[in-house]
Amino acid sequence: MLAPIQMGDFAEKHGLPVIADSVTCRLVWDLLREQAHAEASARRLADEGRVEAVPHLVALAEHWVERGYTFQGEWFVEGRNAHLACTRQLESLLRRVEEPELRRRVGELAEAGCFEAD
């Protein structure tokens, strides 16, 4: 039951709207909390086209980049850098964004190497 509370706190901190859909909220929360199954959650978000999560996912990926997590390897699952694995799973969803500001930020994530292979 912590997912809505923690996601609400994350949204408020980043000036984002609350995610209304409970499934989308839980899937993003899996990434926020760095759960072992987060890569599967990222894949599901992308496969199901859950675009309402994009602003939250961009903010989360930016957080990971700012702290160097995508390249220093702070979180490993089965020997792989999970931050980088998750951003690669999310790439197709993030690139669907239409808002110019979010599009610019996704471009910056790409330039930072978030969508590259290990």
XYZ file of C-alpha atoms in Angstrom:
118
model
C 0.000 0.000 0.000
C 3.034 2.291 0.019
C 3.103 2.674 -3.772
C 0.476 5.463 -4.011
C 1.997 7.365 -1.087
C 5.582 7.154 -2.300
C 4.572 7.872 -5.887
C 2.597 10.894 -4.669
C 5.670 12.138 -2.802
C 7.827 11.617 -5.921
C 5.289 13.436 -8.083
C 5.093 16.368 -5.676
C 8.895 16.623 -5.411
C 9.193 16.812 -9.213
C 6.082 18.921 -9.872
C 4.320 16.076 -11.682
C 0.675 15.030 -11.731
C -0.325 12.023 -9.673
C -0.609 8.806 -11.675
C -4.298 7.924 -11.492
C -4.130 4.348 -12.787
C -3.208 1.949 -9.972
C -1.430 -0.545 -12.249
C 0.713 2.171 -13.858
C 1.446 3.577 -10.414
C 2.636 0.183 -9.152
C 4.797 -0.447 -12.225
C 6.549 2.922 -11.866
C 6.895 2.318 -8.130
C 8.749 -0.922 -8.903
C 11.383 1.181 -10.688
C 11.419 3.879 -8.040
C 12.012 1.301 -5.302
C 14.510 -0.627 -7.460
C 12.668 -3.911 -7.105
C 14.313 -7.059 -8.499
C 11.526 -7.353 -11.088
C 11.756 -3.699 -12.184
C 13.069 -4.588 -15.649
C 9.908 -6.621 -16.264
C 7.839 -3.684 -15.006
C 9.701 -1.342 -17.365
C 9.065 -3.731 -20.259
C 5.361 -3.897 -19.368
C 5.076 -0.100 -19.188
C 6.583 0.134 -22.684
C 4.669 -2.805 -24.161
C 1.354 -1.494 -22.877
C 2.115 2.077 -23.963
C 1.460 3.606 -20.554
C 2.218 7.164 -21.684
C 0.821 8.798 -18.547
C 3.927 7.472 -16.774
C 6.395 9.171 -19.149
C 6.951 12.387 -17.130
C 7.639 10.293 -14.025
C 9.930 7.922 -15.917
C 11.899 10.799 -17.431
C 12.368 12.338 -13.962
C 13.441 8.978 -12.558
C 15.913 8.320 -15.396
C 17.325 11.841 -14.951
C 17.787 11.082 -11.254
C 19.708 7.923 -12.137
C 21.906 9.810 -14.633
C 22.602 12.672 -12.201
C 23.859 10.195 -9.647
C 25.842 8.162 -12.163
C 23.814 5.030 -11.461
C 23.404 4.079 -15.109
C 27.160 3.683 -15.490
C 28.596 3.105 -12.028
C 26.344 0.143 -11.459
C 24.708 0.763 -8.105
C 21.944 -1.796 -8.627
C 22.561 -5.201 -10.147
C 20.094 -7.960 -10.934
C 21.503 -11.262 -12.164
C 24.867 -9.615 -12.789
C 23.505 -6.810 -14.990
C 23.254 -3.082 -14.339
C 19.526 -2.823 -13.659
C 19.341 0.962 -14.093
C 20.653 0.677 -17.646
C 18.519 -2.399 -18.373
C 15.391 -0.518 -17.273
C 16.127 2.601 -19.320
C 16.687 0.438 -22.396
C 13.311 -1.249 -21.834
C 11.659 2.162 -21.524
C 13.257 3.727 -24.603
C 10.383 3.019 -27.014
C 7.845 4.487 -24.587
C 9.938 7.542 -23.774
C 10.544 8.306 -27.443
C 6.766 8.448 -28.048
C 6.506 11.660 -26.054
C 5.044 14.617 -27.937
C 5.606 17.506 -25.525
C 8.634 19.512 -26.720
C 10.155 19.878 -23.244
C 9.879 16.157 -22.483
C 11.174 15.343 -25.967
C 14.236 17.518 -25.265
C 14.826 15.784 -21.937
C 14.525 12.330 -23.521
C 17.092 13.459 -26.104
C 19.427 14.438 -23.275
C 18.973 11.009 -21.713
C 19.888 9.426 -25.047
C 22.970 11.650 -25.308
C 23.928 10.566 -21.791
C 23.902 6.951 -23.024
C 20.814 5.719 -21.187
C 19.632 3.595 -24.080
C 22.969 2.016 -25.025
C 23.931 -1.598 -24.432
C 26.133 -2.568 -21.476
